[in-house]
Structure formats: C-alpha cells, structure tokens
C-alpha cells in the first residue's frame, strides 16, 4: 500500500458516515488530478468540470478555495502524487428523497502516482476489448459520478499485466472510452474522439487534447466511432489525467507502429 | 432525524474509510428489511438475494450468521424498525482493479420505519410518471447495487407530498418499477410484473407476491409491460419490503376504485 492521507470537509483523520449518500447511492462526483511539486495540473479545468458535473446532479459544490486549501495542506511538502476529489450529497435519512438539510461531503485524498511501466509511454500499450458494454443514460453521460460498477466489471475481465487498458463499447457496439481513459484516433489529419452524449466520461485530458489539436495541424472531431473505424485508424490514443497519453500499439488482433503523436501530446499537456 | 445506530464489520461507532470502494465506485450491494419485534421479516429470502447479488458482482459475501449477529445486537430491545444491510468490496488502492487484499465491508444500520401515511394503505396512493428513464444494463439488472443515481434523479422530480411514489420507464418507454418499489398490475386473473432482465431491481416482496398469487386465484406473469397496458389494468400495485403493498388509485390522469388485492397481499406478507 502506498501512503495515503485524506481530509474530509477539511478535517484530517475524519471518516465517512455509513449514512452518507455517496456510499448509499453513489450520489456524488469525483476528480482524479495529477500533482507535481505540490501543484495540481490543469486545476482550472478540473474545477470547472467538478462544478459542471455537480450542477447536472443538482449537487451544491464548495467553492474552489475550499478544495485548494485542502490540496495545499495535503501537499504542503510540495511533493508529487495524485489528488482525488470526491463530492457527495452528504449524510441523509434513509430513502432516495434529498432532504433540505444535507450538507455535501468534501473529500480530498492524496496518494502516490500509480507505478505505470515507462514502456507504456516509450513503446505504446496493449489494450483489451471489454465484453462489458456501457448502458445509454443521457442524464448521466459525461459526468464523472460515483456510479462506476460498469467500469469495475470491465476491469475485472483481465488480469494479465501486459494489458494496460480496456476498450469499452456501448450497447450498440460503438466505441466509447477506456476503463480509466478516453480514446482518440488519428486518421490522416483528423483527430476524432467518441461522442459522449449517451454514455462515457468526458475527461479533462480529452478536452485539453481537442483544444491543442489545431496547433498540431490536426482537425478535432467528435463522432460516432465504430470499432471498424478504430481498427483502421492510423493511430489510436488513450488518455487520462494521470498518465497523460499512451498510444495503443496492439489491440484486437492488430498492431500499429509507434507514431509521434502521443509523445507530442504528452509534452503539450505538461506545459 | 430518527435515531439511527449502526455496526461496521460488527464494530459500533466505527465509520467508513474514504478509500472504501463502496463510496469510490458504488461497488457493493444492499438490502432494506423491515424488523418487527426484533425479527427481520423474510430473512431467508433477503439473505438469499444478498448472496445472489454478491455473486453477480464477484463480491465475497459474509455468512448469514455474521449479519444475524449484527441484527441481534442492533435490535436487542426486540423493537421495530428498518435494518439496512450494505456490503461493499472494501478498502482498496485507487483504481478500478480489484486487489487481492480487499476485505469486504459489512454494514448494518438500524433506523425507524418511515412515517408513511396510514391512508396509503387504506385509500391507495397517487403516483407520478417520472421523466428519468432507466438505462438498459443486463449485467446489473435485477441487482440491488449501490449505483442508484437514476433513482436519485427520479426522486428529485417531485416534492408534492400527495405523491407517494414515482413510476419509472426504461429507455424504450416500457414500465419497469417504482423509484423505491416494484410494480404489479392485475388484469382479470392475471397478475403481471415487468421483466427485469435489462434494468430494475428484482425485489424480495415482488418475488413473494408472485409466489403467493396462485393461492389467491391469480396467475403470475413476468412480461414486457407498456404504459398503455398499465393504464388499462384493473388494479395497479406497488410493493417493497417496508410498506408491503399499496394500490395506485391516481396516476397519469386516471383514477381507479380501491380494490381488495393490496390489502389481502399485505395480510399474506405479514404471515
């Protein structure tokens, strides 16, 4: 186990009530943020997303300063690691109705950066095609909420450590995302990523890459993405806020030569 | 607030780690059981369902004796109330992969029976047609798991206290369940309830009613149920383990006279 510390509503050594709706119903949202030298990377984008997600669930979100104060305390050593922010609807009586008195629970957890093999970045990764398919729920699509059983089931499908990520399709067989990542494909000068209006998490790193694309001579596109289109792409990329970008070089019976896009994007994302 | 007490892995006054996967991902299941004179009603059926749900999520389930010991301690006064049982996959490192070391978290919470109006049983209820539609996810359908944001969103759609329950449709517009209940309709001598292979919670009280039906001269049926079929039914019932059975007498622009089935089923369920 890595060293993990956390604050709950700003209190260290506090814990969560079993009556918290985050536990009872997964009634909350979260963020996973890379921290370098005590600084949360892309903080503005992460907080904007936290706020947007909270609004979609009618969840009151604490102001940025509260989160930043927590982050400052947990990373007072100016160290590196991962900050996980969780916001739940708070403690409530049993039952789905949201009471007037619930005070949201603000959780910030510091942990070590996962030990991803260096070769994932330098040589690309092998990915697995998950059998678990994502359900269509437009009301929750895009939100990084605490209802993640589909991802849990998908991640249980493989244990071989040579596989670094799983590709998830939706109920119609369209490509949506990775278990812990978003997906992008380059076909010529088009950089496409699946539409997430019906399922999937609209991640910050995906958003940042779409914004960067034109400066790399690429045309960003949000599309319905079939598995065939992905298999025929010139490059397949996966991304999240912790590892940045990896190229998929081995997936579903095809291999791809290592290209330069993943590395270039990693550089941009660190700037 | 009612008086609520709980045990976590058999320990009173314990709390939940923010690293518990029940909070992080809704990675767990639960049961809500009515307790009368210290005795959990339909315990065998509830435990069988807990076990069945845990197997579908590959979640190790503590033996019945552990839960029963917790229940005995929380209801040592032989009182009445509600027992909520929660089983999560336990504390783990960040990330979706299930580690080898996670020890499931067993939670038992005692609370008061909700103050349902007597007239819900004596006069029937008014129900509301929810706009929130249930997503199709066969891998999770039927399971009473901790990913309940759809129910949370649906319950937020109304605040008028004359409405006692909400009827939820699936993405295809088929009737599936109530926000906190299952649904049955009587049409002549057929007692039908929606098929739950794609979404919805397969509740214990629904199962018990289907088993009782023949002794009441009714033919139980599990069907695809359209809203039109429900509107044309002779009686519409909702059920759960806490209130038993209520007849819907006012829904979606139609009223129904109060019949006798709900009352008869309540009697059977208490035996």
mmCIF file of C-alpha atoms in Angstrom, chain A:
data_model
loop_
_atom_site.group_PDB
_atom_site.id
_atom_site.type_symbol
_atom_site.label_atom_id
_atom_site.label_comp_id
_atom_site.label_asym_id
_atom_site.label_seq_id
_atom_site.Cartn_x
_atom_site.Cartn_y
_atom_site.Cartn_z
ATOM 1 C CA UNK A 1 0.000 0.000 0.000
ATOM 2 C CA UNK A 2 1.186 3.451 -0.825
ATOM 3 C CA UNK A 3 0.985 6.197 1.738
ATOM 4 C CA UNK A 4 -2.429 7.759 1.532
ATOM 5 C CA UNK A 5 -3.713 10.697 3.501
ATOM 6 C CA UNK A 6 -7.002 12.499 3.298
ATOM 7 C CA UNK A 7 -9.192 15.301 4.570
ATOM 8 C CA UNK A 8 -12.961 15.108 4.983
ATOM 9 C CA UNK A 9 -14.619 18.521 4.999
ATOM 10 C CA UNK A 10 -11.155 19.798 5.833
ATOM 11 C CA UNK A 11 -10.720 17.532 8.865
ATOM 12 C CA UNK A 12 -7.844 15.071 8.953
ATOM 13 C CA UNK A 13 -8.369 11.596 10.384
ATOM 14 C CA UNK A 14 -12.125 12.020 9.921
ATOM 15 C CA UNK A 15 -14.078 9.218 8.295
ATOM 16 C CA UNK A 16 -17.327 8.772 6.373
ATOM 17 C CA UNK A 17 -20.700 8.031 7.929
ATOM 18 C CA UNK A 18 -22.413 4.914 6.574
ATOM 19 C CA UNK A 19 -25.424 7.222 6.123
ATOM 20 C CA UNK A 20 -23.543 9.314 3.568
ATOM 21 C CA UNK A 21 -25.406 9.257 0.264
ATOM 22 C CA UNK A 22 -22.100 8.868 -1.543
ATOM 23 C CA UNK A 23 -21.954 5.359 -0.117
ATOM 24 C CA UNK A 24 -25.680 4.622 -0.087
ATOM 25 C CA UNK A 25 -26.384 5.550 -3.712
ATOM 26 C CA UNK A 26 -23.132 6.647 -5.310
ATOM 27 C CA UNK A 27 -24.756 10.082 -5.061
ATOM 28 C CA UNK A 28 -21.741 12.217 -5.879
ATOM 29 C CA UNK A 29 -18.940 13.003 -8.294
ATOM 30 C CA UNK A 30 -15.146 12.876 -8.336
ATOM 31 C CA UNK A 31 -11.954 14.078 -9.961
ATOM 32 C CA UNK A 32 -8.518 12.498 -10.226
ATOM 33 C CA UNK A 33 -5.763 15.059 -10.596
ATOM 34 C CA UNK A 34 -2.029 14.718 -11.073
ATOM 35 C CA UNK A 35 0.026 16.833 -8.679
ATOM 36 C CA UNK A 36 3.602 17.849 -9.471
ATOM 37 C CA UNK A 37 5.700 19.823 -6.990
ATOM 38 C CA UNK A 38 2.567 20.383 -4.948
ATOM 39 C CA UNK A 39 0.722 21.913 -7.922
ATOM 40 C CA UNK A 40 -2.458 20.262 -9.243
ATOM 41 C CA UNK A 41 -2.113 20.072 -13.036
ATOM 42 C CA UNK A 42 -4.893 21.816 -15.014
ATOM 43 C CA UNK A 43 -6.654 22.870 -11.833
ATOM 44 C CA UNK A 44 -8.920 25.390 -13.555
ATOM 45 C CA UNK A 45 -10.200 22.791 -15.987
ATOM 46 C CA UNK A 46 -10.712 20.262 -13.208
ATOM 47 C CA UNK A 47 -12.638 22.676 -11.025
ATOM 48 C CA UNK A 48 -14.775 23.806 -13.964
ATOM 49 C CA UNK A 49 -15.652 20.170 -14.643
ATOM 50 C CA UNK A 50 -16.387 19.497 -10.951
ATOM 51 C CA UNK A 51 -18.758 22.450 -10.984
ATOM 52 C CA UNK A 52 -20.413 21.406 -14.253
ATOM 53 C CA UNK A 53 -20.900 17.824 -13.033
ATOM 54 C CA UNK A 54 -22.284 18.996 -9.684
ATOM 55 C CA UNK A 55 -24.845 21.179 -11.449
ATOM 56 C CA UNK A 56 -26.094 18.292 -13.561
ATOM 57 C CA UNK A 57 -26.814 16.330 -10.370
ATOM 58 C CA UNK A 58 -28.238 19.408 -8.531
ATOM 59 C CA UNK A 59 -25.409 18.986 -6.029
ATOM 60 C CA UNK A 60 -24.099 22.094 -4.241
ATOM 61 C CA UNK A 61 -20.349 22.402 -4.917
ATOM 62 C CA UNK A 62 -17.979 24.039 -2.420
ATOM 63 C CA UNK A 63 -16.023 26.974 -3.790
ATOM 64 C CA UNK A 64 -12.611 26.446 -5.358
ATOM 65 C CA UNK A 65 -10.825 27.980 -2.360
ATOM 66 C CA UNK A 66 -12.028 25.178 -0.050
ATOM 67 C CA UNK A 67 -10.649 22.488 -2.326
ATOM 68 C CA UNK A 68 -7.426 24.414 -2.861
ATOM 69 C CA UNK A 69 -6.909 24.814 0.849
ATOM 70 C CA UNK A 70 -7.295 21.055 1.306
ATOM 71 C CA UNK A 71 -4.861 20.409 -1.545
ATOM 72 C CA UNK A 72 -2.382 22.842 -0.047
ATOM 73 C CA UNK A 73 -2.471 21.059 3.300
ATOM 74 C CA UNK A 74 -2.137 17.546 1.853
ATOM 75 C CA UNK A 75 0.707 18.597 -0.461
ATOM 76 C CA UNK A 76 2.410 21.007 1.924
ATOM 77 C CA UNK A 77 5.697 19.188 1.187
ATOM 78 C CA UNK A 78 5.431 20.401 -2.456
ATOM 79 C CA UNK A 79 5.569 16.726 -3.426
ATOM 80 C CA UNK A 80 4.239 14.724 -6.359
ATOM 81 C CA UNK A 81 1.292 12.385 -6.410
ATOM 82 C CA UNK A 82 -2.400 12.061 -7.108
ATOM 83 C CA UNK A 83 -5.203 14.118 -5.616
ATOM 84 C CA UNK A 84 -8.621 12.578 -5.696
ATOM 85 C CA UNK A 85 -11.519 14.939 -5.015
ATOM 86 C CA UNK A 86 -14.885 13.467 -4.098
ATOM 87 C CA UNK A 87 -18.082 15.419 -3.535
ATOM 88 C CA UNK A 88 -21.152 13.627 -2.177
ATOM 89 C CA UNK A 89 -24.612 14.873 -1.321
ATOM 90 C CA UNK A 90 -23.803 14.257 2.329
ATOM 91 C CA UNK A 91 -25.445 12.484 5.223
ATOM 92 C CA UNK A 92 -29.161 11.879 4.991
ATOM 93 C CA UNK A 93 -32.010 9.808 6.274
ATOM 94 C CA UNK A 94 -32.655 6.502 4.522
ATOM 95 C CA UNK A 95 -34.589 6.936 1.258
ATOM 96 C CA UNK A 96 -33.945 8.485 -2.140
ATOM 97 C CA UNK A 97 -35.533 11.865 -1.411
ATOM 98 C CA UNK A 98 -32.960 14.613 -0.948
ATOM 99 C CA UNK A 99 -33.608 16.350 2.367
ATOM 100 C CA UNK A 100 -33.262 20.078 2.845
ATOM 101 C CA UNK A 101 -30.614 19.614 5.490
ATOM 102 C CA UNK A 102 -27.975 17.547 3.725
ATOM 103 C CA UNK A 103 -24.576 19.211 3.773
ATOM 104 C CA UNK A 104 -22.318 17.975 0.962
ATOM 105 C CA UNK A 105 -19.293 15.939 1.957
ATOM 106 C CA UNK A 106 -15.995 17.230 0.553
ATOM 107 C CA UNK A 107 -13.226 14.635 0.416
ATOM 108 C CA UNK A 108 -9.648 15.117 -0.776
ATOM 109 C CA UNK A 109 -7.324 12.106 -0.852
ATOM 110 C CA UNK A 110 -3.593 12.182 -1.541
ATOM 111 C CA UNK A 111 -1.969 9.037 -2.896
ATOM 112 C CA UNK A 112 1.127 8.051 -4.855
ATOM 113 C CA UNK A 113 1.188 8.105 -8.629
ATOM 114 C CA UNK A 114 0.462 4.569 -9.888
ATOM 115 C CA UNK A 115 3.599 2.716 -10.994
ATOM 116 C CA UNK A 116 2.887 2.693 -14.731
ATOM 117 C CA UNK A 117 5.681 0.993 -16.715
ATOM 118 C CA UNK A 118 7.877 3.515 -18.542
ATOM 119 C CA UNK A 119 7.466 1.465 -21.707
ATOM 120 C CA UNK A 120 3.756 2.373 -21.868
ATOM 121 C CA UNK A 121 4.862 5.828 -22.944
ATOM 122 C CA UNK A 122 8.027 4.835 -24.822
ATOM 123 C CA UNK A 123 6.692 1.798 -26.725
ATOM 124 C CA UNK A 124 2.903 2.073 -26.566
ATOM 125 C CA UNK A 125 0.428 -0.223 -24.866
ATOM 126 C CA UNK A 126 -1.557 -3.351 -25.484
ATOM 127 C CA UNK A 127 -5.303 -2.884 -24.948
ATOM 128 C CA UNK A 128 -8.126 -5.355 -24.466
ATOM 129 C CA UNK A 129 -11.653 -5.298 -25.915
ATOM 130 C CA UNK A 130 -14.026 -5.444 -22.923
ATOM 131 C CA UNK A 131 -17.175 -7.544 -23.052
ATOM 132 C CA UNK A 132 -18.893 -5.255 -20.533
ATOM 133 C CA UNK A 133 -20.833 -2.725 -22.557
ATOM 134 C CA UNK A 134 -21.843 0.729 -21.406
ATOM 135 C CA UNK A 135 -25.543 1.468 -20.953
ATOM 136 C CA UNK A 136 -27.116 4.540 -22.558
ATOM 137 C CA UNK A 137 -28.117 7.079 -19.940
ATOM 138 C CA UNK A 138 -28.080 10.618 -21.355
ATOM 139 C CA UNK A 139 -28.890 12.111 -17.942
ATOM 140 C CA UNK A 140 -25.608 10.802 -16.537
ATOM 141 C CA UNK A 141 -23.449 10.669 -19.684
ATOM 142 C CA UNK A 142 -20.235 12.668 -19.497
ATOM 143 C CA UNK A 143 -20.398 13.081 -15.720
ATOM 144 C CA UNK A 144 -17.616 11.602 -13.589
ATOM 145 C CA UNK A 145 -20.056 10.334 -10.959
ATOM 146 C CA UNK A 146 -19.689 7.689 -8.289
ATOM 147 C CA UNK A 147 -21.813 5.055 -10.093
ATOM 148 C CA UNK A 148 -18.943 3.139 -11.657
ATOM 149 C CA UNK A 149 -19.938 -0.515 -11.487
ATOM 150 C CA UNK A 150 -19.659 -0.870 -15.265
ATOM 151 C CA UNK A 151 -16.005 0.139 -15.067
ATOM 152 C CA UNK A 152 -15.463 -2.204 -12.112
ATOM 153 C CA UNK A 153 -16.941 -5.133 -14.048
ATOM 154 C CA UNK A 154 -14.954 -4.271 -17.168
ATOM 155 C CA UNK A 155 -11.682 -4.051 -15.221
ATOM 156 C CA UNK A 156 -12.312 -7.486 -13.725
ATOM 157 C CA UNK A 157 -12.277 -9.032 -17.194
ATOM 158 C CA UNK A 158 -8.487 -9.192 -17.433
ATOM 159 C CA UNK A 159 -5.617 -9.743 -15.024
ATOM 160 C CA UNK A 160 -2.730 -10.130 -17.483
ATOM 161 C CA UNK A 161 -0.345 -7.279 -16.667
ATOM 162 C CA UNK A 162 0.776 -6.943 -20.299
ATOM 163 C CA UNK A 163 -2.643 -5.403 -20.929
ATOM 164 C CA UNK A 164 -2.655 -1.769 -19.812
ATOM 165 C CA UNK A 165 -6.193 -0.711 -20.646
ATOM 166 C CA UNK A 166 -9.565 -1.962 -21.808
ATOM 167 C CA UNK A 167 -11.646 -0.501 -24.634
ATOM 168 C CA UNK A 168 -15.344 -0.218 -23.829
ATOM 169 C CA UNK A 169 -18.169 -0.253 -26.362
ATOM 170 C CA UNK A 170 -21.741 0.817 -25.732
ATOM 171 C CA UNK A 171 -24.847 -1.334 -26.055
ATOM 172 C CA UNK A 172 -24.915 -0.566 -29.797
ATOM 173 C CA UNK A 173 -21.306 -1.665 -30.272
ATOM 174 C CA UNK A 174 -19.920 1.847 -30.736
ATOM 175 C CA UNK A 175 -16.522 2.661 -29.219
ATOM 176 C CA UNK A 176 -16.910 4.975 -26.206
ATOM 177 C CA UNK A 177 -13.889 5.024 -23.891
ATOM 178 C CA UNK A 178 -11.309 3.082 -21.947
ATOM 179 C CA UNK A 179 -11.999 1.704 -18.478
ATOM 180 C CA UNK A 180 -9.968 4.551 -16.941
ATOM 181 C CA UNK A 181 -9.279 6.657 -20.038
ATOM 182 C CA UNK A 182 -10.726 8.459 -23.003
ATOM 183 C CA UNK A 183 -9.979 7.342 -26.554
ATOM 184 C CA UNK A 184 -8.883 9.331 -29.595
ATOM 185 C CA UNK A 185 -7.992 8.134 -33.087
ATOM 186 C CA UNK A 186 -5.968 9.858 -35.783
ATOM 187 C CA UNK A 187 -6.960 9.185 -39.385
ATOM 188 C CA UNK A 188 -4.844 11.369 -41.642
ATOM 189 C CA UNK A 189 -5.213 14.870 -40.212
ATOM 190 C CA UNK A 190 -8.455 14.153 -38.365
ATOM 191 C CA UNK A 191 -8.236 13.568 -34.608
ATOM 192 C CA UNK A 192 -11.551 12.009 -33.635
ATOM 193 C CA UNK A 193 -12.963 11.043 -30.279
ATOM 194 C CA UNK A 194 -16.288 9.344 -29.498
ATOM 195 C CA UNK A 195 -19.399 11.326 -28.839
ATOM 196 C CA UNK A 196 -20.315 11.009 -25.137
ATOM 197 C CA UNK A 197 -23.928 12.164 -25.211
ATOM 198 C CA UNK A 198 -25.297 8.760 -24.192
ATOM 199 C CA UNK A 199 -22.544 7.263 -22.019
ATOM 200 C CA UNK A 200 -18.897 7.622 -21.030
ATOM 201 C CA UNK A 201 -16.945 10.189 -19.016
ATOM 202 C CA UNK A 202 -15.995 13.480 -20.648
ATOM 203 C CA UNK A 203 -12.464 13.737 -19.267
ATOM 204 C CA UNK A 204 -10.350 16.853 -18.861
ATOM 205 C CA UNK A 205 -7.375 15.454 -20.763
ATOM 206 C CA UNK A 206 -9.595 14.620 -23.750
ATOM 207 C CA UNK A 207 -10.902 18.196 -23.672
ATOM 208 C CA UNK A 208 -7.378 19.592 -23.455
ATOM 209 C CA UNK A 209 -6.186 17.429 -26.373
ATOM 210 C CA UNK A 210 -9.109 18.540 -28.559
ATOM 211 C CA UNK A 211 -8.143 22.141 -27.791
ATOM 212 C CA UNK A 212 -4.466 21.513 -28.603
ATOM 213 C CA UNK A 213 -5.143 19.600 -31.845
ATOM 214 C CA UNK A 214 -5.260 22.555 -34.270
ATOM 215 C CA UNK A 215 -1.829 23.752 -33.132
ATOM 216 C CA UNK A 216 -0.506 20.319 -34.185
ATOM 217 C CA UNK A 217 -2.129 20.609 -37.610
ATOM 218 C CA UNK A 218 -4.949 18.248 -36.655
ATOM 219 C CA UNK A 219 -8.685 18.780 -37.048
ATOM 220 C CA UNK A 220 -10.552 17.725 -33.906
ATOM 221 C CA UNK A 221 -13.814 15.830 -34.381
ATOM 222 C CA UNK A 222 -16.408 14.366 -32.026
ATOM 223 C CA UNK A 223 -18.073 11.451 -33.793
ATOM 224 C CA UNK A 224 -19.914 8.179 -33.540
ATOM 225 C CA UNK A 225 -16.960 5.814 -33.648
ATOM 226 C CA UNK A 226 -17.319 2.241 -34.842
ATOM 227 C CA UNK A 227 -14.867 -0.488 -33.933
ATOM 228 C CA UNK A 228 -14.025 -0.831 -37.633
ATOM 229 C CA UNK A 229 -13.092 2.850 -37.832
ATOM 230 C CA UNK A 230 -10.869 2.450 -34.796
ATOM 231 C CA UNK A 231 -9.191 -0.641 -36.255
ATOM 232 C CA UNK A 232 -8.494 1.266 -39.489
ATOM 233 C CA UNK A 233 -7.095 4.379 -37.790
ATOM 234 C CA UNK A 234 -3.506 5.492 -38.339
ATOM 235 C CA UNK A 235 -3.013 5.908 -34.588
ATOM 236 C CA UNK A 236 -5.123 5.035 -31.564
ATOM 237 C CA UNK A 237 -4.535 7.002 -28.366
ATOM 238 C CA UNK A 238 -5.791 6.695 -24.827
ATOM 239 C CA UNK A 239 -5.535 9.481 -22.279
ATOM 240 C CA UNK A 240 -6.271 10.462 -18.709
ATOM 241 C CA UNK A 241 -5.107 12.997 -16.160
ATOM 242 C CA UNK A 242 -2.572 10.695 -14.519
ATOM 243 C CA UNK A 243 -0.545 9.116 -17.327
ATOM 244 C CA UNK A 244 -1.272 11.730 -19.971
ATOM 245 C CA UNK A 245 -1.372 9.926 -23.343
ATOM 246 C CA UNK A 246 -0.440 6.428 -24.441
ATOM 247 C CA UNK A 247 -0.563 5.067 -27.962
ATOM 248 C CA UNK A 248 -2.277 1.722 -28.419
ATOM 249 C CA UNK A 249 0.072 -0.459 -30.495
ATOM 250 C CA UNK A 250 -1.617 -3.845 -30.001
ATOM 251 C CA UNK A 251 -5.394 -4.294 -29.891
ATOM 252 C CA UNK A 252 -7.985 -6.764 -31.081
ATOM 253 C CA UNK A 253 -5.606 -8.653 -33.397
ATOM 254 C CA UNK A 254 -3.899 -5.665 -34.989
ATOM 255 C CA UNK A 255 -0.627 -3.932 -34.265
ATOM 256 C CA UNK A 256 0.342 -0.367 -35.089
ATOM 257 C CA UNK A 257 3.836 1.112 -35.487
ATOM 258 C CA UNK A 258 4.773 3.621 -32.805
ATOM 259 C CA UNK A 259 3.959 7.121 -34.033
ATOM 260 C CA UNK A 260 4.900 10.521 -32.685
ATOM 261 C CA UNK A 261 1.536 11.953 -31.699
ATOM 262 C CA UNK A 262 1.271 10.515 -28.184
ATOM 263 C CA UNK A 263 4.702 11.859 -27.254
ATOM 264 C CA UNK A 264 3.976 15.297 -28.693
ATOM 265 C CA UNK A 265 0.701 15.477 -26.820
ATOM 266 C CA UNK A 266 2.366 14.439 -23.553
ATOM 267 C CA UNK A 267 4.788 17.347 -23.972
ATOM 268 C CA UNK A 268 1.974 19.820 -24.633
ATOM 269 C CA UNK A 269 -0.025 18.584 -21.659
ATOM 270 C CA UNK A 270 2.876 19.178 -19.304
ATOM 271 C CA UNK A 271 3.316 22.770 -20.410
#
